[in-house]
Amino acid sequence: MARDRAERHQTLRRTMAWSYELLDSAEQQLFRWLSIFVDSFSLEAATALCAGAPATEAYITRGLQIYWPSAECPDAQSVSRHVQRPNQVAQSIFEGVTSLVNKSLVKCLPQSEGEPRFVLLETMRAYGVEQLEAQGELQAAQRAHAGYYLLLAVEAQPYLHGPEESAWLEQLTLEHHNLHAALDWAVAQQIVPLAMRLGEALFAYWHRTSYRYAALERLQGIAALADNAPPSFACSRFFFDLALATEGRHGKSAAAALYERSLAISRAAGDNFTLGNCLNKLGGLAYRRGDYATWEACLQEAEPLKLEAGGHYIHALVMGFTGRELIQLGRFAEGRALCEQALALHRELGDKWGLCIVLHSFSQAALLQGDVARAEELAQECLEIAQALNADHLIADAQTKLGRVALARADYPRAQTLLRAALQTDQPHQSYHAQVES
């Protein structure tokens, strides 16, 4: 049997080599470079890949320079203007890919909506990578691949906090194998700025999908290289995301030192947005240990910093958390007003993910205040949005809140049903709400 498999393998390799040798030199080069894609790819990605070294370096430079939100790029549109990814397919690449499809070396994957995608069978892809290496092109192809996907992740980042979230999540999910391959390559090559920037840009995507469960391991792999990294926006935001992921897995105390580290880097780098986020998180920790003076001081310093950078969605999230905390302290009117403002701002921003978090926080605040009807109304809206987003952990949060509403009404059978449903929905994992709550 082993001999039969070896013979079949040799026959397959001879067939691939024969097909490759029939291509002209331009087609051979295109085939080799397309083999760098993991899973499927778009014509736009193929065009960027083959645009040459100057274009690759331009993509990487842009990706490392653009930060959202920031004074330079306060919104998604400003990020897109800076990104300048290829928006047209070069005719030669289109014709070359079409030729490879016609010769059965590349497979076309029609999409129900939008442009078709393309893929190489794994055996053909492996052969193409061998030829890339033989021609001394592998490193250049991998760098070009990483440059394109860095820029894609950077462009997508702000759209994950607004009304176009679903469309961008779908696009990133189509590309997730390539995005992760680009990140793995940057880590393996120890290209620390690129790895940190790409990991930070993907963090919001990971936490909106099932990949959130592997986020901590991926970030820790980057952190192992980042100890001596100089202060920068990439570094401050990376360590803040690492702190969030650590908090979600191991609790707030385990993340405190990472928030402090991100705080120090943010001050040194002048990253006011991340500085504000760190102050919010450290203020939340102070609140939980009863140090209310430090909590209020942190919040007061943080608020203008985030707004200066254009971080309105974070401002709205923190406003909701702060409102609930004020209600916990008995400052009912002040806390309720903040919760209402946070809710209105998220509706205005169109950030459904953030709206879920604020609805959950406001529902808890209403329950603390004894307004059971309002708590139920908010939790029910949270559940409906979470179900539309297909976000299990947010669904579990809403089910938990509705279960507590049922307990407040002494409806114990309904409470038991809802709380069991919450456990079944997201049993292996802590909720995202616990991870982002300040």
Coordinates of N, CA and C in Angstrom, one line a residue, residues 203-365:
F203 N -8.2 42.5 16.4 CA -8.8 42.2 17.7 C -10.3 42.3 17.8
A204 N -10.8 43.4 17.2 CA -12.3 43.6 17.2 C -13.0 42.5 16.4
Y205 N -12.4 42.1 15.3 CA -12.9 41.0 14.5 C -12.9 39.7 15.3
W206 N -11.8 39.4 15.9 CA -11.8 38.2 16.7 C -12.9 38.2 17.8
H207 N -13.1 39.3 18.4 CA -14.1 39.3 19.5 C -15.6 39.4 19.0
R208 N -15.7 39.5 17.7 CA -17.1 39.4 17.2 C -17.4 38.1 16.5
T209 N -16.4 37.2 16.6 CA -16.6 35.9 16.0 C -16.1 34.8 16.9
S210 N -16.2 33.5 16.4 CA -15.7 32.4 17.3 C -14.2 32.5 17.5
Y211 N -13.4 33.3 16.7 CA -12.0 33.4 16.9 C -11.6 34.1 18.1
R212 N -12.5 34.7 18.8 CA -12.2 35.4 20.1 C -11.6 34.4 21.1
Y213 N -11.9 33.2 21.0 CA -11.5 32.2 22.0 C -10.0 31.9 21.8
A214 N -9.4 32.2 20.7 CA -8.0 32.0 20.4 C -7.2 33.3 20.5
A215 N -7.9 34.4 20.7 CA -7.2 35.7 20.7 C -6.1 35.8 21.7
L216 N -6.3 35.3 22.9 CA -5.2 35.5 23.9 C -4.0 34.8 23.5
E217 N -4.1 33.5 23.0 CA -2.9 32.8 22.5 C -2.2 33.5 21.4
R218 N -2.9 34.0 20.5 CA -2.3 34.8 19.4 C -1.6 36.0 19.8
L219 N -2.2 36.7 20.7 CA -1.6 38.0 21.3 C -0.4 37.6 22.1
Q220 N -0.5 36.5 22.9 CA 0.7 36.2 23.7 C 1.9 35.8 22.8
G221 N 1.6 35.2 21.7 CA 2.7 34.8 20.7 C 3.4 36.1 20.2
I222 N 2.7 37.2 20.0 CA 3.3 38.4 19.6 C 4.0 39.1 20.8
A223 N 3.4 39.0 22.0 CA 4.0 39.6 23.2 C 5.4 39.1 23.5
A224 N 5.6 37.8 23.2 CA 6.9 37.2 23.4 C 8.0 37.9 22.7
L225 N 7.6 38.6 21.6 CA 8.6 39.3 20.8 C 8.7 40.8 21.2
A226 N 7.8 41.3 21.9 CA 7.6 42.7 22.0 C 8.1 43.4 23.3
D227 N 8.9 42.7 24.1 CA 9.4 43.2 25.3 C 10.2 44.5 25.2
N228 N 11.0 44.5 24.1 CA 11.9 45.7 23.9 C 11.4 46.6 22.9
A229 N 10.2 46.5 22.5 CA 9.6 47.4 21.4 C 9.6 48.8 22.0
P230 N 10.0 49.8 21.2 CA 9.9 51.2 21.6 C 8.5 51.7 21.7
P231 N 8.2 52.8 22.5 CA 6.8 53.3 22.6 C 6.2 53.7 21.3
S232 N 5.0 53.3 21.0 CA 4.4 53.6 19.7 C 2.9 53.3 19.9
F233 N 2.1 53.9 19.0 CA 0.7 53.6 19.0 C 0.4 52.1 18.9
A234 N 1.2 51.4 18.0 CA 1.0 49.9 17.8 C 1.2 49.2 19.2
C235 N 2.3 49.6 19.9 CA 2.6 49.0 21.1 C 1.6 49.3 22.2
S236 N 1.2 50.5 22.4 CA 0.2 50.8 23.4 C -1.1 50.1 23.2
R237 N -1.6 50.1 22.0 CA -2.9 49.4 21.7 C -2.7 47.9 21.7
F238 N -1.6 47.4 21.3 CA -1.4 46.0 21.4 C -1.5 45.5 22.9
F239 N -0.8 46.2 23.8 CA -0.8 45.7 25.2 C -2.2 46.0 25.8
F240 N -2.9 47.0 25.4 CA -4.3 47.1 25.9 C -5.2 46.0 25.4
D241 N -5.0 45.6 24.2 CA -5.8 44.4 23.7 C -5.4 43.1 24.4
L242 N -4.1 43.0 24.7 CA -3.6 41.8 25.4 C -4.2 41.8 26.8
A243 N -4.3 43.0 27.4 CA -4.9 43.1 28.8 C -6.4 42.7 28.7
L244 N -7.1 43.2 27.7 CA -8.6 42.8 27.6 C -8.7 41.3 27.4
A245 N -7.9 40.7 26.6 CA -8.0 39.2 26.4 C -7.6 38.5 27.7
T246 N -6.6 39.0 28.4 CA -6.2 38.4 29.6 C -7.3 38.5 30.7
E247 N -7.9 39.6 30.7 CA -9.0 39.8 31.7 C -10.2 38.9 31.4
G248 N -10.5 38.7 30.1 CA -11.6 37.8 29.8 C -11.3 36.3 30.2
R249 N -10.0 35.9 30.2 CA -9.7 34.5 30.5 C -9.4 34.3 32.0
H250 N -8.7 35.3 32.6 CA -8.1 35.1 33.9 C -8.6 36.1 35.0
G251 N -9.4 37.1 34.5 CA -10.0 38.0 35.5 C -9.2 39.4 35.5
K252 N -9.9 40.3 36.2 CA -9.4 41.7 36.2 C -8.0 41.9 36.8
S253 N -7.8 41.2 37.9 CA -6.6 41.4 38.7 C -5.4 40.9 37.8
A254 N -5.6 39.9 37.0 CA -4.5 39.4 36.2 C -4.1 40.3 35.1
A255 N -5.1 41.2 34.7 CA -4.9 42.1 33.6 C -4.3 43.5 34.1
A256 N -4.4 43.7 35.4 CA -4.0 45.1 35.9 C -2.7 45.5 35.5
A257 N -1.7 44.7 35.6 CA -0.3 45.1 35.2 C -0.2 45.4 33.7
L258 N -0.9 44.7 32.9 CA -0.9 45.0 31.5 C -1.6 46.3 31.2
Y259 N -2.6 46.6 31.9 CA -3.3 48.0 31.7 C -2.3 49.1 32.1
E260 N -1.5 48.8 33.2 CA -0.5 49.8 33.6 C 0.6 50.0 32.6
R261 N 1.0 48.8 32.0 CA 2.0 48.9 31.0 C 1.5 49.7 29.8
S262 N 0.3 49.4 29.3 CA -0.2 50.1 28.2 C -0.4 51.6 28.5
L263 N -0.8 51.9 29.8 CA -0.9 53.3 30.2 C 0.4 54.0 30.0
A264 N 1.5 53.4 30.5 CA 2.8 54.1 30.5 C 3.3 54.3 29.0
I265 N 3.0 53.2 28.2 CA 3.4 53.3 26.8 C 2.6 54.4 26.1
S266 N 1.3 54.5 26.4 CA 0.4 55.5 25.8 C 0.9 56.9 26.1
R267 N 1.3 57.1 27.3 CA 1.7 58.5 27.7 C 3.0 58.8 26.9
A268 N 3.9 57.8 26.8 CA 5.2 58.0 26.1 C 5.0 58.2 24.6
A269 N 4.0 57.5 24.0 CA 3.8 57.6 22.6 C 2.9 58.7 22.2
G270 N 2.2 59.3 23.2 CA 1.2 60.4 22.8 C -0.1 59.8 22.3
D271 N -0.4 58.6 22.6 CA -1.7 57.9 22.1 C -2.8 58.2 23.1
N272 N -3.5 59.3 22.9 CA -4.5 59.8 23.9 C -5.7 58.8 23.9
F273 N -6.0 58.2 22.8 CA -7.2 57.3 22.8 C -6.9 56.1 23.7
T274 N -5.8 55.5 23.5 CA -5.5 54.3 24.4 C -5.2 54.7 25.8
L275 N -4.7 55.9 26.0 CA -4.5 56.4 27.4 C -5.8 56.6 28.1
G276 N -6.8 57.1 27.4 CA -8.1 57.2 27.9 C -8.7 55.8 28.3
N277 N -8.5 54.9 27.4 CA -9.1 53.5 27.6 C -8.4 52.9 28.9
C278 N -7.1 53.1 29.0 CA -6.4 52.5 30.2 C -6.9 53.2 31.5
L279 N -7.1 54.5 31.4 CA -7.6 55.2 32.6 C -9.0 54.7 33.0
N280 N -9.8 54.4 32.0 CA -11.1 53.8 32.3 C -11.0 52.5 32.9
K281 N -10.2 51.6 32.4 CA -10.0 50.3 33.0 C -9.5 50.3 34.4
L282 N -8.4 51.1 34.6 CA -7.8 51.3 35.9 C -8.8 52.0 36.9
G283 N -9.6 52.9 36.4 CA -10.6 53.5 37.2 C -11.7 52.5 37.6
G284 N -12.0 51.6 36.7 CA -13.0 50.5 37.1 C -12.4 49.6 38.1
L285 N -11.1 49.3 38.1 CA -10.5 48.5 39.1 C -10.5 49.2 40.5
A286 N -10.3 50.5 40.4 CA -10.3 51.3 41.7 C -11.7 51.3 42.2
Y287 N -12.7 51.4 41.4 CA -14.1 51.3 41.8 C -14.4 50.0 42.6
R288 N -13.9 48.9 42.1 CA -14.2 47.6 42.7 C -13.5 47.4 44.0
R289 N -12.4 48.2 44.2 CA -11.8 48.0 45.6 C -12.3 49.2 46.5
G290 N -13.3 49.9 46.0 CA -13.8 51.0 46.9 C -13.1 52.3 46.9
D291 N -12.2 52.5 46.0 CA -11.4 53.7 45.9 C -12.1 54.6 44.9
Y292 N -13.2 55.3 45.4 CA -14.0 56.0 44.5 C -13.4 57.3 44.0
A293 N -12.5 57.9 44.8 CA -11.8 59.1 44.4 C -10.9 58.9 43.2
T294 N -10.2 57.8 43.2 CA -9.3 57.4 42.1 C -10.2 57.1 40.9
W295 N -11.3 56.4 41.1 CA -12.2 56.1 40.0 C -12.7 57.3 39.3
E296 N -13.2 58.3 40.0 CA -13.7 59.6 39.4 C -12.6 60.3 38.8
A297 N -11.4 60.4 39.4 CA -10.3 61.1 38.8 C -9.9 60.5 37.5
C298 N -9.8 59.1 37.4 CA -9.5 58.5 36.1 C -10.5 58.8 35.1
L299 N -11.8 58.7 35.4 CA -12.9 59.0 34.4 C -12.8 60.5 33.9
Q300 N -12.5 61.4 34.8 CA -12.5 62.8 34.4 C -11.3 63.1 33.5
E301 N -10.1 62.4 33.8 CA -9.0 62.6 32.9 C -9.2 61.9 31.5
A302 N -9.9 60.8 31.5 CA -10.1 59.9 30.3 C -11.0 60.5 29.3
E303 N -12.1 61.1 29.7 CA -13.2 61.5 28.8 C -12.7 62.4 27.7
P304 N -12.0 63.6 28.0 CA -11.6 64.4 26.8 C -10.6 63.8 25.9
L305 N -9.8 62.9 26.5 CA -8.7 62.2 25.7 C -9.4 61.4 24.5
K306 N -10.4 60.6 24.9 CA -11.0 59.8 23.9 C -11.8 60.6 22.8
L307 N -12.5 61.6 23.3 CA -13.2 62.4 22.3 C -12.3 63.2 21.4
E308 N -11.2 63.6 22.0 CA -10.2 64.3 21.1 C -9.7 63.5 20.0
A309 N -9.6 62.2 20.2 CA -9.1 61.2 19.2 C -10.3 60.7 18.3
G310 N -11.5 61.1 18.6 CA -12.6 60.6 17.8 C -13.2 59.3 18.3
G311 N -12.9 58.9 19.5 CA -13.4 57.6 20.0 C -14.7 57.6 20.6
H312 N -15.7 58.0 19.8 CA -17.1 58.3 20.4 C -17.7 56.9 20.8
Y313 N -17.4 55.8 20.2 CA -18.0 54.6 20.5 C -17.5 54.1 21.9
I314 N -16.3 54.3 22.2 CA -15.7 54.0 23.5 C -16.3 54.9 24.6
H315 N -16.4 56.2 24.2 CA -17.0 57.2 25.1 C -18.4 56.7 25.5
A316 N -19.2 56.2 24.5 CA -20.6 55.8 24.8 C -20.6 54.6 25.7
L317 N -19.7 53.6 25.4 CA -19.6 52.4 26.2 C -19.3 52.8 27.7
V318 N -18.3 53.6 27.9 CA -17.9 53.9 29.3 C -19.0 54.7 30.0
M319 N -19.7 55.6 29.2 CA -20.8 56.3 29.8 C -21.8 55.4 30.4
G320 N -22.1 54.3 29.6 CA -23.1 53.3 30.1 C -22.6 52.6 31.4
F321 N -21.3 52.2 31.4 CA -20.8 51.5 32.6 C -20.8 52.5 33.8
T322 N -20.4 53.7 33.5 CA -20.3 54.7 34.6 C -21.7 55.0 35.2
G323 N -22.7 55.0 34.3 CA -24.1 55.2 34.8 C -24.5 54.1 35.7
R324 N -24.2 52.9 35.3 CA -24.6 51.8 36.2 C -23.8 51.9 37.5
E325 N -22.6 52.2 37.5 CA -21.8 52.3 38.7 C -22.3 53.4 39.6
L326 N -22.7 54.5 39.0 CA -23.3 55.6 39.8 C -24.6 55.1 40.5
I327 N -25.4 54.4 39.8 CA -26.6 53.8 40.4 C -26.3 52.9 41.5
Q328 N -25.2 52.1 41.4 CA -24.8 51.2 42.4 C -24.4 52.0 43.7
L329 N -23.9 53.2 43.5 CA -23.5 54.1 44.6 C -24.7 54.9 45.2
G330 N -25.9 54.7 44.6 CA -27.1 55.4 45.0 C -27.3 56.7 44.4
R331 N -26.5 57.1 43.4 CA -26.6 58.4 42.6 C -27.5 58.1 41.4
F332 N -28.8 57.8 41.7 CA -29.8 57.3 40.8 C -30.0 58.2 39.6
A333 N -30.3 59.5 39.9 CA -30.7 60.4 38.8 C -29.5 60.6 37.8
E334 N -28.3 60.8 38.4 CA -27.1 61.0 37.6 C -26.8 59.8 36.8
G335 N -26.9 58.6 37.4 CA -26.5 57.4 36.7 C -27.5 57.1 35.6
R336 N -28.8 57.3 35.9 CA -29.8 57.0 34.8 C -29.7 58.0 33.6
A337 N -29.3 59.2 33.9 CA -29.1 60.2 32.8 C -28.0 59.7 31.9
L338 N -26.9 59.3 32.5 CA -25.7 58.8 31.7 C -26.1 57.6 30.9
C339 N -26.9 56.7 31.5 CA -27.3 55.5 30.7 C -28.1 55.9 29.5
E340 N -29.0 56.8 29.7 CA -29.9 57.3 28.6 C -29.0 57.9 27.5
Q341 N -28.1 58.7 27.9 CA -27.2 59.4 26.9 C -26.4 58.3 26.1
A342 N -25.9 57.3 26.9 CA -25.1 56.3 26.2 C -25.9 55.5 25.2
L343 N -27.1 55.2 25.5 CA -28.0 54.5 24.6 C -28.3 55.4 23.4
A344 N -28.6 56.6 23.6 CA -28.9 57.5 22.4 C -27.7 57.6 21.5
L345 N -26.5 57.7 22.1 CA -25.3 57.9 21.3 C -25.0 56.6 20.5
H346 N -25.2 55.5 21.0 CA -25.0 54.2 20.3 C -26.0 54.1 19.2
R347 N -27.2 54.5 19.4 CA -28.2 54.4 18.3 C -27.8 55.4 17.2
E348 N -27.3 56.5 17.5 CA -26.8 57.5 16.5 C -25.6 56.9 15.8
L349 N -24.7 56.3 16.4 CA -23.5 55.8 15.8 C -23.8 54.6 14.9
G350 N -24.9 53.9 15.2 CA -25.3 52.6 14.4 C -24.4 51.5 14.8
D351 N -23.8 51.5 16.0 CA -22.9 50.4 16.4 C -23.7 49.4 17.2
K352 N -24.2 48.4 16.5 CA -25.1 47.4 17.1 C -24.4 46.6 18.2
W353 N -23.1 46.3 18.0 CA -22.4 45.6 19.0 C -22.3 46.4 20.3
G354 N -21.9 47.6 20.2 CA -21.8 48.5 21.3 C -23.2 48.7 22.0
L355 N -24.2 48.8 21.1 CA -25.5 49.0 21.6 C -25.9 47.8 22.5
C356 N -25.6 46.6 22.1 CA -25.9 45.5 23.0 C -25.2 45.6 24.4
I357 N -24.0 46.0 24.4 CA -23.2 46.2 25.6 C -23.9 47.2 26.5
V358 N -24.3 48.3 25.9 CA -24.9 49.4 26.7 C -26.3 49.0 27.2
L359 N -27.1 48.3 26.3 CA -28.4 47.8 26.7 C -28.2 46.9 27.9
H360 N -27.3 46.0 27.9 CA -27.0 45.1 29.0 C -26.7 45.9 30.3
S361 N -25.8 46.9 30.1 CA -25.4 47.7 31.3 C -26.6 48.5 31.8
F362 N -27.3 49.1 31.0 CA -28.5 49.9 31.4 C -29.6 49.0 32.0
S363 N -29.7 47.8 31.5 CA -30.7 46.9 32.1 C -30.3 46.6 33.5
Q364 N -29.0 46.3 33.7 CA -28.6 46.0 35.0 C -28.8 47.2 36.0
A365 N -28.5 48.4 35.4 CA -28.7 49.6 36.2 C -30.2 49.8 36.6

